[in-house]
mmCIF file of C-alpha atoms in Angstrom:
data_model
loop_
_atom_site.group_PDB
_atom_site.id
_atom_site.type_symbol
_atom_site.label_atom_id
_atom_site.label_comp_id
_atom_site.label_asym_id
_atom_site.label_seq_id
_atom_site.Cartn_x
_atom_site.Cartn_y
_atom_site.Cartn_z
ATOM 1 C CA MET A 1 135.015 70.681 106.712
ATOM 2 C CA ALA A 2 134.551 71.222 103.539
ATOM 3 C CA ASP A 3 132.586 68.984 102.254
ATOM 4 C CA ARG A 4 130.417 69.898 104.944
ATOM 5 C CA ASP A 5 130.332 73.358 103.678
ATOM 6 C CA ARG A 6 130.016 72.395 100.707
ATOM 7 C CA LYS A 7 126.861 70.434 101.439
ATOM 8 C CA ASP A 8 125.963 73.898 103.546
ATOM 9 C CA ALA A 9 126.232 76.258 101.069
ATOM 10 C CA LEU A 10 123.894 73.438 98.080
ATOM 11 C CA ALA A 11 121.251 73.617 101.094
ATOM 12 C CA VAL A 12 121.466 77.344 101.665
ATOM 13 C CA GLN A 13 121.601 77.590 97.701
ATOM 14 C CA LEU A 14 118.268 75.414 96.427
ATOM 15 C CA GLU A 15 116.225 77.143 100.147
ATOM 16 C CA ASN A 16 117.375 80.035 97.548
ATOM 17 C CA GLN A 17 115.907 79.032 94.304
ATOM 18 C CA LEU A 18 113.158 77.360 96.315
ATOM 19 C CA GLN A 19 111.353 80.640 97.508
ATOM 20 C CA ILE A 20 112.184 82.522 94.146
ATOM 21 C CA ASP A 21 110.084 78.974 92.525
ATOM 22 C CA ARG A 22 107.408 79.907 95.051
ATOM 23 C CA ALA A 23 107.334 83.967 94.576
ATOM 24 C CA ALA A 24 107.359 82.768 91.058
ATOM 25 C CA GLN A 25 104.339 80.553 90.988
ATOM 26 C CA GLU A 26 102.359 83.317 93.286
ATOM 27 C CA GLN A 27 102.861 85.949 90.812
ATOM 28 C CA ALA A 28 102.135 83.949 88.083
ATOM 29 C CA GLN A 29 98.544 82.745 89.761
ATOM 30 C CA ARG A 30 97.808 86.899 90.242
ATOM 31 C CA GLN A 31 98.511 87.012 87.008
ATOM 32 C CA LEU A 32 96.112 84.459 85.802
ATOM 33 C CA LYS A 33 93.328 85.691 87.989
ATOM 34 C CA ALA A 34 93.693 89.308 86.701
ATOM 35 C CA LEU A 35 93.562 88.110 83.624
ATOM 36 C CA GLU A 36 90.659 85.810 84.225
ATOM 37 C CA ASN A 37 89.171 88.955 85.608
ATOM 38 C CA GLU A 38 89.671 90.509 82.422
ATOM 39 C CA ASN A 39 88.737 87.522 80.139
ATOM 40 C CA ALA A 40 84.924 88.083 82.154
ATOM 41 C CA ARG A 41 84.504 91.684 82.255
ATOM 42 C CA LEU A 42 85.227 91.438 78.046
ATOM 43 C CA LYS A 43 82.993 88.686 77.526
ATOM 44 C CA GLU A 44 80.572 91.077 78.716
ATOM 45 C CA ASP A 45 81.592 94.001 76.467
ATOM 46 C CA LEU A 46 81.221 91.745 74.196
ATOM 47 C CA SER A 47 77.710 90.462 74.778
ATOM 48 C CA PHE A 48 76.860 94.775 75.209
ATOM 49 C CA PHE A 49 77.557 94.982 71.847
ATOM 50 C CA GLU A 50 76.357 92.029 70.552
ATOM 51 C CA SER A 51 72.920 93.551 71.826
ATOM 52 C CA LEU A 52 73.921 97.175 70.638
ATOM 53 C CA LEU A 53 70.904 96.725 67.926
ATOM 54 C CA PRO A 54 68.625 99.692 67.660
ATOM 55 C CA THR A 55 65.512 100.109 69.796
ATOM 56 C CA PRO A 56 62.150 100.522 68.563
ATOM 57 C CA ALA A 57 61.053 103.134 66.698
ATOM 58 C CA ASN A 58 58.035 103.968 68.993
ATOM 59 C CA SER A 59 60.267 103.162 72.008
ATOM 60 C CA LYS A 60 62.020 106.730 73.879
ATOM 61 C CA GLY A 61 63.311 107.875 76.137
ATOM 62 C CA VAL A 62 65.535 105.016 78.410
ATOM 63 C CA VAL A 63 65.420 101.540 77.611
ATOM 64 C CA ILE A 64 66.803 98.308 79.901
ATOM 65 C CA ARG A 65 68.752 96.888 77.676
ATOM 66 C CA SER A 66 69.902 93.585 80.052
ATOM 67 C CA PHE A 67 70.302 92.396 83.508
ATOM 68 C CA ARG A 68 72.269 89.661 84.955
ATOM 69 C CA LEU A 69 72.718 88.562 88.239
ATOM 70 C CA GLN A 70 75.394 85.652 89.135
ATOM 71 C CA ALA A 71 76.960 84.041 91.892
ATOM 72 C CA LEU A 72 80.426 84.856 93.414
ATOM 73 C CA ASN A 73 82.969 82.200 94.929
ATOM 74 C CA ASP A 74 84.893 83.003 97.591
ATOM 75 C CA GLY A 75 87.435 84.771 95.624
ATOM 76 C CA GLY A 76 84.954 87.052 94.295
ATOM 77 C CA ARG A 77 84.942 86.360 90.323
ATOM 78 C CA GLU A 78 82.366 84.598 89.113
ATOM 79 C CA THR A 79 80.560 81.376 88.922
ATOM 80 C CA GLY A 80 78.764 81.419 85.631
ATOM 81 C CA ARG A 81 76.049 80.978 86.970
ATOM 82 C CA GLU A 82 73.059 82.989 85.885
ATOM 83 C CA ALA A 83 69.884 82.386 87.673
ATOM 84 C CA VAL A 84 71.264 82.411 91.138
ATOM 85 C CA ARG A 85 69.256 79.476 93.947
ATOM 86 C CA THR A 86 70.434 78.856 97.468
ATOM 87 C CA THR A 87 68.703 76.087 99.186
ATOM 88 C CA ALA A 88 67.691 75.660 102.570
ATOM 89 C CA SER A 89 67.893 71.705 102.872
ATOM 90 C CA GLY A 90 70.534 70.381 104.317
ATOM 91 C CA PRO A 91 73.158 71.872 106.710
ATOM 92 C CA ALA A 92 72.641 75.894 107.544
ATOM 93 C CA GLN A 93 75.012 77.480 104.528
ATOM 94 C CA GLU A 94 77.199 81.035 104.620
ATOM 95 C CA PRO A 95 75.377 84.024 102.876
ATOM 96 C CA GLN A 96 75.888 83.894 99.254
ATOM 97 C CA ALA A 97 77.573 86.846 97.551
ATOM 98 C CA LEU A 98 75.830 87.955 93.986
ATOM 99 C CA ARG A 99 76.875 90.566 91.854
ATOM 100 C CA TYR A 100 74.505 92.219 89.543
ATOM 101 C CA ARG A 101 74.879 94.159 86.046
ATOM 102 C CA LEU A 102 72.983 96.121 84.235
ATOM 103 C CA LEU A 103 72.757 97.987 80.869
ATOM 104 C CA VAL A 104 70.579 100.512 80.897
ATOM 105 C CA GLN A 105 70.694 102.795 77.384
ATOM 106 C CA GLN A 106 68.747 105.814 76.029
ATOM 107 C CA SER A 107 66.949 105.326 72.682
ATOM 108 C CA GLY A 108 66.984 107.661 69.390
ATOM 109 C CA ARG A 109 69.643 110.533 69.467
ATOM 110 C CA PRO A 110 70.177 112.062 72.778
ATOM 111 C CA GLU A 111 70.647 115.303 73.156
ATOM 112 C CA ARG A 112 71.193 115.588 76.056
ATOM 113 C CA ASP A 113 72.492 113.046 79.283
ATOM 114 C CA PHE A 114 69.944 111.223 81.123
ATOM 115 C CA VAL A 115 71.084 111.712 84.754
ATOM 116 C CA GLY A 116 68.744 109.979 87.491
ATOM 117 C CA LEU A 117 68.986 106.872 89.944
ATOM 118 C CA VAL A 118 68.198 103.070 89.738
ATOM 119 C CA SER A 119 67.346 100.948 92.200
ATOM 120 C CA LEU A 120 66.736 97.077 92.741
ATOM 121 C CA THR A 121 63.467 95.185 94.622
ATOM 122 C CA ILE A 122 64.965 91.734 94.743
ATOM 123 C CA SER A 123 62.127 89.514 95.880
ATOM 124 C CA LEU A 124 63.294 86.257 97.334
ATOM 125 C CA GLN A 125 62.089 83.015 99.620
ATOM 126 C CA GLN A 126 63.403 82.330 102.259
ATOM 127 C CA GLY A 127 61.974 79.557 104.843
ATOM 128 C CA GLY A 128 58.642 79.061 102.898
ATOM 129 C CA ARG A 129 57.728 83.050 103.478
ATOM 130 C CA PRO A 130 58.735 85.570 100.204
ATOM 131 C CA TRP A 131 60.972 88.205 101.403
ATOM 132 C CA ILE A 132 62.032 91.058 99.773
ATOM 133 C CA LEU A 133 65.566 93.089 99.483
ATOM 134 C CA GLN A 134 65.966 96.917 98.182
ATOM 135 C CA LEU A 135 68.914 97.886 97.364
ATOM 136 C CA PRO A 136 69.905 100.494 96.698
ATOM 137 C CA ASP A 137 70.450 100.020 101.185
ATOM 138 C CA THR A 138 70.901 103.004 103.231
ATOM 139 C CA THR A 139 72.480 100.691 106.003
ATOM 140 C CA VAL A 140 75.599 99.197 103.402
ATOM 141 C CA PRO A 141 76.706 102.435 101.279
ATOM 142 C CA GLU A 142 78.785 100.488 99.009
ATOM 143 C CA ALA A 143 76.468 97.306 98.482
ATOM 144 C CA GLY A 144 73.634 99.836 96.097
ATOM 145 C CA PRO A 145 73.922 101.114 92.795
ATOM 146 C CA ALA A 146 75.590 104.391 91.809
ATOM 147 C CA PRO A 147 73.772 107.396 90.016
ATOM 148 C CA LEU A 148 72.704 107.108 86.129
ATOM 149 C CA SER A 149 74.676 109.833 83.688
ATOM 150 C CA PHE A 150 75.086 109.100 81.003
ATOM 151 C CA ARG A 151 74.610 110.515 76.705
ATOM 152 C CA HIS A 152 74.329 107.184 75.456
ATOM 153 C CA TYR A 153 74.291 104.013 77.769
ATOM 154 C CA GLN A 154 75.737 102.795 81.050
ATOM 155 C CA ARG A 155 76.077 99.464 82.835
ATOM 156 C CA VAL A 156 76.271 99.472 86.773
ATOM 157 C CA GLU A 157 77.347 96.435 88.468
ATOM 158 C CA GLY A 158 77.328 96.153 92.161
ATOM 159 C CA THR A 159 77.312 93.448 94.819
ATOM 160 C CA PHE A 160 75.073 92.206 97.822
ATOM 161 C CA GLU A 161 74.928 89.428 99.545
ATOM 162 C CA LEU A 162 71.796 87.133 99.742
ATOM 163 C CA PRO A 163 70.572 85.666 103.244
ATOM 164 C CA GLU A 164 71.643 82.166 104.252
ATOM 165 C CA GLY A 165 68.636 79.707 102.793
ATOM 166 C CA ALA A 166 67.179 82.473 100.523
ATOM 167 C CA VAL A 167 66.451 81.694 96.673
ATOM 168 C CA VAL A 168 65.452 84.657 94.540
ATOM 169 C CA ARG A 169 62.542 85.126 92.856
ATOM 170 C CA SER A 170 62.601 87.780 90.690
ATOM 171 C CA VAL A 171 64.201 91.208 90.274
ATOM 172 C CA GLN A 172 62.362 94.567 89.089
ATOM 173 C CA VAL A 173 64.305 97.222 88.195
ATOM 174 C CA LYS A 174 63.669 100.972 88.082
ATOM 175 C CA ILE A 175 64.683 103.940 86.708
ATOM 176 C CA GLN A 176 63.807 107.162 88.174
ATOM 177 C CA ALA A 177 64.619 110.828 87.496
ATOM 178 C CA ASN A 178 62.935 113.768 88.859
ATOM 179 C CA GLY A 179 60.796 111.160 90.870
ATOM 180 C CA GLU A 180 59.574 110.268 87.971
ATOM 181 C CA VAL A 181 59.712 105.775 86.864
ATOM 182 C CA ARG A 182 61.473 106.450 83.189
ATOM 183 C CA ALA A 183 61.537 102.466 82.649
ATOM 184 C CA GLN A 184 60.704 99.325 84.533
ATOM 185 C CA GLN A 185 61.142 95.703 84.232
ATOM 186 C CA THR A 186 60.791 93.023 85.792
ATOM 187 C CA PHE A 187 62.760 89.675 85.520
ATOM 188 C CA THR A 188 62.223 85.758 86.487
ATOM 189 C CA MET A 189 65.278 84.330 87.826
#
């Protein structure tokens, strides 16, 4: 009987150790994911600072410094692909989540904050037909870009879902203030 009790105690001890090991592994995976996200954010910051070259002397007002569009995997992490394309060939595809990042800068030595809005017009091709997706989308408030309010620069980030089988052809970024277009640029994918 004593031998059986020792074996039962050992089994309980091993089971407890296994649970501790699993919990530690899950925590390590969460930390790894957080560090990967932080690393991606730091790379973006580095890219931003590298792009902070003086604006041309003839430019005034707001300038669109950079724009990126990347696919997200199921876990919400970036895949690293910048030119995002999906095809309609083959079996039906799930809608794909995309992340956009935009850097807007006020050129020169701004004396006051710029306050305005940013909108994106995404030109798609789906099933051989052109299609337009407008952000901010009034039907999906969390998908739209945030209003702009900055002195020197502001990064704008957001996500949206690409319709099934759609291909992004271009994205037009438009910056407005007081109903007037202050900057506009089209990025071909």
